[in-house]
Amino acid sequence: MAKCKLDAENSIAWRGRIQSCLAAVVLSLGLQGCDWLSDPVIVVKNVGRDVIYGVSLEVGGDVVGVGSIPVGESRVVKPEVATDSSLLVTYYESSVRVVCHGDVYFTNNLYVKIGVDVGGGVCRIAEIAD
Protein backbone atom coordinates (compact mmCIF):
# COMPACT_ATOMS: atom_id res chain seq x y z
CA MET A 1 0.00 0.00 0.00
CA ALA A 2 2.84 2.37 0.81
CA LYS A 3 4.32 1.76 -2.64
CA CYS A 4 1.03 2.70 -4.34
CA LYS A 5 0.87 5.94 -2.39
CA LEU A 6 4.46 6.80 -3.35
CA ASP A 7 3.75 6.11 -7.04
CA ALA A 8 0.66 8.30 -6.90
CA GLU A 9 2.65 11.18 -5.36
CA ASN A 10 5.35 10.84 -8.02
CA SER A 11 2.79 10.78 -10.80
CA ILE A 12 1.15 13.96 -9.47
CA ALA A 13 4.55 15.69 -9.33
CA TRP A 14 5.37 14.53 -12.86
CA ARG A 15 1.96 15.61 -14.11
CA GLY A 16 2.61 19.12 -12.78
CA ARG A 17 6.02 19.24 -14.44
CA ILE A 18 4.61 18.01 -17.73
CA GLN A 19 1.80 20.57 -17.60
CA SER A 20 4.30 23.36 -16.89
CA CYS A 21 6.46 22.23 -19.81
CA LEU A 22 3.49 22.05 -22.16
CA ALA A 23 2.31 25.50 -21.07
CA ALA A 24 5.78 26.95 -21.79
CA VAL A 25 5.87 25.33 -25.24
CA VAL A 26 2.37 26.55 -26.13
CA LEU A 27 3.18 30.08 -24.92
CA SER A 28 6.42 30.14 -26.90
CA LEU A 29 4.72 28.93 -30.08
CA GLY A 30 1.88 31.38 -29.57
CA LEU A 31 4.24 34.34 -29.28
CA GLN A 32 6.21 33.28 -32.34
CA GLY A 33 3.02 32.68 -34.26
CA CYS A 34 1.79 36.24 -33.67
CA ASP A 35 4.47 37.82 -35.86
CA TRP A 36 1.92 38.00 -38.66
CA LEU A 37 -0.30 40.22 -36.48
CA SER A 38 1.27 43.58 -37.27
CA ASP A 39 1.04 46.45 -39.69
CA PRO A 40 2.30 45.96 -43.25
CA VAL A 41 5.54 47.36 -44.63
CA ILE A 42 5.76 48.96 -48.08
CA VAL A 43 9.17 49.72 -49.61
CA VAL A 44 8.90 52.24 -52.47
CA LYS A 45 11.98 52.50 -54.71
CA ASN A 46 12.64 54.94 -57.54
CA VAL A 47 14.13 52.83 -60.36
CA GLY A 48 13.84 55.60 -62.96
CA ARG A 49 16.35 58.20 -64.17
CA ASP A 50 14.60 61.24 -62.65
CA VAL A 51 13.43 62.27 -59.20
CA ILE A 52 9.78 61.35 -58.60
CA TYR A 53 7.61 63.81 -56.67
CA GLY A 54 4.36 63.76 -54.75
CA VAL A 55 4.47 60.02 -54.14
CA SER A 56 1.38 58.80 -52.30
CA LEU A 57 0.02 55.38 -51.40
CA GLU A 58 -3.68 54.65 -51.18
CA VAL A 59 -4.00 51.60 -48.96
CA GLY A 60 -6.32 50.33 -46.25
CA GLY A 61 -8.80 53.17 -46.52
CA ASP A 62 -6.21 55.92 -46.15
CA VAL A 63 -3.80 57.91 -48.30
CA VAL A 64 -0.21 58.05 -47.06
CA GLY A 65 2.02 60.83 -48.39
CA VAL A 66 5.58 59.70 -49.08
CA GLY A 67 6.94 62.86 -50.72
CA SER A 68 9.76 62.84 -53.27
CA ILE A 69 12.22 60.01 -53.88
CA PRO A 70 15.60 60.66 -55.56
CA VAL A 71 16.94 58.27 -58.22
CA GLY A 72 17.93 54.89 -56.78
CA GLU A 73 16.61 55.62 -53.30
CA SER A 74 13.81 53.98 -51.32
CA ARG A 75 11.29 54.97 -48.69
CA VAL A 76 9.80 52.59 -46.13
CA VAL A 77 6.17 53.16 -45.18
CA LYS A 78 4.18 51.36 -42.46
CA PRO A 79 0.54 52.22 -43.11
CA GLU A 80 -2.26 51.50 -40.67
CA VAL A 81 -4.81 49.40 -42.49
CA ALA A 82 -8.42 49.98 -41.44
CA THR A 83 -10.19 48.23 -44.34
CA ASP A 84 -9.36 45.50 -46.82
CA SER A 85 -7.79 46.92 -49.94
CA SER A 86 -5.22 46.67 -52.69
CA LEU A 87 -2.52 49.29 -53.31
CA LEU A 88 -2.66 52.37 -55.51
CA VAL A 89 0.58 54.32 -56.01
CA THR A 90 0.45 57.85 -57.44
CA TYR A 91 3.45 60.05 -58.23
CA TYR A 92 4.71 62.75 -60.62
CA GLU A 93 7.62 62.28 -62.99
CA SER A 94 8.64 65.11 -65.35
CA SER A 95 5.38 66.91 -64.44
CA VAL A 96 3.31 63.91 -65.59
CA ARG A 97 0.96 62.22 -63.12
CA VAL A 98 1.50 58.44 -63.01
CA VAL A 99 -0.90 55.98 -61.36
CA CYS A 100 0.21 52.44 -60.61
CA HIS A 101 -2.26 49.74 -59.46
CA GLY A 102 -0.94 46.92 -57.30
CA ASP A 103 -2.47 43.47 -57.30
CA VAL A 104 -1.65 42.85 -53.64
CA TYR A 105 -3.95 42.37 -50.66
CA PHE A 106 -4.00 44.25 -47.35
CA THR A 107 -6.23 43.57 -44.38
CA ASN A 108 -6.28 44.76 -40.77
CA ASN A 109 -3.51 43.29 -38.56
CA LEU A 110 -2.04 41.04 -41.24
CA TYR A 111 1.68 41.52 -41.80
CA VAL A 112 2.85 41.67 -45.39
CA LYS A 113 5.96 43.25 -46.92
CA ILE A 114 5.48 44.80 -50.36
CA GLY A 115 8.15 46.06 -52.75
CA VAL A 116 7.16 48.88 -55.11
CA ASP A 117 9.52 49.78 -57.98
CA VAL A 118 8.39 52.89 -59.88
CA GLY A 119 9.86 55.49 -62.20
CA GLY A 120 11.00 55.55 -65.82
CA GLY A 121 7.90 53.74 -67.04
CA VAL A 122 8.27 50.92 -64.51
CA CYS A 123 5.36 49.86 -62.30
CA ARG A 124 6.29 46.73 -60.39
CA ILE A 125 4.46 45.83 -57.16
CA ALA A 126 5.01 42.47 -55.48
CA GLU A 127 5.14 40.79 -52.10
CA ILE A 128 8.61 40.38 -50.63
CA ALA A 129 9.39 37.21 -48.66
CA ASP A 130 11.05 37.92 -45.31
Coordinates of C-alpha atoms in Angstrom, one line a residue:
M1 CA 0.0 0.0 0.0
A2 CA 2.8 2.4 0.8
K3 CA 4.3 1.8 -2.6
C4 CA 1.0 2.7 -4.3
K5 CA 0.9 5.9 -2.4
L6 CA 4.5 6.8 -3.4
D7 CA 3.8 6.1 -7.0
A8 CA 0.7 8.3 -6.9
E9 CA 2.6 11.2 -5.4
N10 CA 5.4 10.8 -8.0
S11 CA 2.8 10.8 -10.8
I12 CA 1.1 14.0 -9.5
A13 CA 4.5 15.7 -9.3
W14 CA 5.4 14.5 -12.9
R15 CA 2.0 15.6 -14.1
G16 CA 2.6 19.1 -12.8
R17 CA 6.0 19.2 -14.4
I18 CA 4.6 18.0 -17.7
Q19 CA 1.8 20.6 -17.6
S20 CA 4.3 23.4 -16.9
C21 CA 6.5 22.2 -19.8
L22 CA 3.5 22.1 -22.2
A23 CA 2.3 25.5 -21.1
A24 CA 5.8 26.9 -21.8
V25 CA 5.9 25.3 -25.2
V26 CA 2.4 26.5 -26.1
L27 CA 3.2 30.1 -24.9
S28 CA 6.4 30.1 -26.9
L29 CA 4.7 28.9 -30.1
G30 CA 1.9 31.4 -29.6
L31 CA 4.2 34.3 -29.3
Q32 CA 6.2 33.3 -32.3
G33 CA 3.0 32.7 -34.3
C34 CA 1.8 36.2 -33.7
D35 CA 4.5 37.8 -35.9
W36 CA 1.9 38.0 -38.7
L37 CA -0.3 40.2 -36.5
S38 CA 1.3 43.6 -37.3
D39 CA 1.0 46.4 -39.7
P40 CA 2.3 46.0 -43.2
V41 CA 5.5 47.4 -44.6
I42 CA 5.8 49.0 -48.1
V43 CA 9.2 49.7 -49.6
V44 CA 8.9 52.2 -52.5
K45 CA 12.0 52.5 -54.7
N46 CA 12.6 54.9 -57.5
V47 CA 14.1 52.8 -60.4
G48 CA 13.8 55.6 -63.0
R49 CA 16.3 58.2 -64.2
D50 CA 14.6 61.2 -62.6
V51 CA 13.4 62.3 -59.2
I52 CA 9.8 61.4 -58.6
Y53 CA 7.6 63.8 -56.7
G54 CA 4.4 63.8 -54.8
V55 CA 4.5 60.0 -54.1
S56 CA 1.4 58.8 -52.3
L57 CA 0.0 55.4 -51.4
E58 CA -3.7 54.6 -51.2
V59 CA -4.0 51.6 -49.0
G60 CA -6.3 50.3 -46.3
G61 CA -8.8 53.2 -46.5
D62 CA -6.2 55.9 -46.1
V63 CA -3.8 57.9 -48.3
V64 CA -0.2 58.1 -47.1
G65 CA 2.0 60.8 -48.4
V66 CA 5.6 59.7 -49.1
G67 CA 6.9 62.9 -50.7
S68 CA 9.8 62.8 -53.3
I69 CA 12.2 60.0 -53.9
P70 CA 15.6 60.7 -55.6
V71 CA 16.9 58.3 -58.2
G72 CA 17.9 54.9 -56.8
E73 CA 16.6 55.6 -53.3
S74 CA 13.8 54.0 -51.3
R75 CA 11.3 55.0 -48.7
V76 CA 9.8 52.6 -46.1
V77 CA 6.2 53.2 -45.2
K78 CA 4.2 51.4 -42.5
P79 CA 0.5 52.2 -43.1
E80 CA -2.3 51.5 -40.7
V81 CA -4.8 49.4 -42.5
A82 CA -8.4 50.0 -41.4
T83 CA -10.2 48.2 -44.3
D84 CA -9.4 45.5 -46.8
S85 CA -7.8 46.9 -49.9
S86 CA -5.2 46.7 -52.7
L87 CA -2.5 49.3 -53.3
L88 CA -2.7 52.4 -55.5
V89 CA 0.6 54.3 -56.0
T90 CA 0.4 57.9 -57.4
Y91 CA 3.4 60.0 -58.2
Y92 CA 4.7 62.7 -60.6
E93 CA 7.6 62.3 -63.0
S94 CA 8.6 65.1 -65.4
S95 CA 5.4 66.9 -64.4
V96 CA 3.3 63.9 -65.6
R97 CA 1.0 62.2 -63.1
V98 CA 1.5 58.4 -63.0
V99 CA -0.9 56.0 -61.4
C100 CA 0.2 52.4 -60.6
H101 CA -2.3 49.7 -59.5
G102 CA -0.9 46.9 -57.3
D103 CA -2.5 43.5 -57.3
V104 CA -1.6 42.9 -53.6
Y105 CA -4.0 42.4 -50.7
F106 CA -4.0 44.3 -47.4
T107 CA -6.2 43.6 -44.4
N108 CA -6.3 44.8 -40.8
N109 CA -3.5 43.3 -38.6
L110 CA -2.0 41.0 -41.2
Y111 CA 1.7 41.5 -41.8
V112 CA 2.9 41.7 -45.4
K113 CA 6.0 43.3 -46.9
I114 CA 5.5 44.8 -50.4
G115 CA 8.1 46.1 -52.7
V116 CA 7.2 48.9 -55.1
D117 CA 9.5 49.8 -58.0
V118 CA 8.4 52.9 -59.9
G119 CA 9.9 55.5 -62.2
G120 CA 11.0 55.6 -65.8
G121 CA 7.9 53.7 -67.0
V122 CA 8.3 50.9 -64.5
C123 CA 5.4 49.9 -62.3
R124 CA 6.3 46.7 -60.4
I125 CA 4.5 45.8 -57.2
A126 CA 5.0 42.5 -55.5
E127 CA 5.1 40.8 -52.1
I128 CA 8.6 40.4 -50.6
A129 CA 9.4 37.2 -48.7
D130 CA 11.1 37.9 -45.3

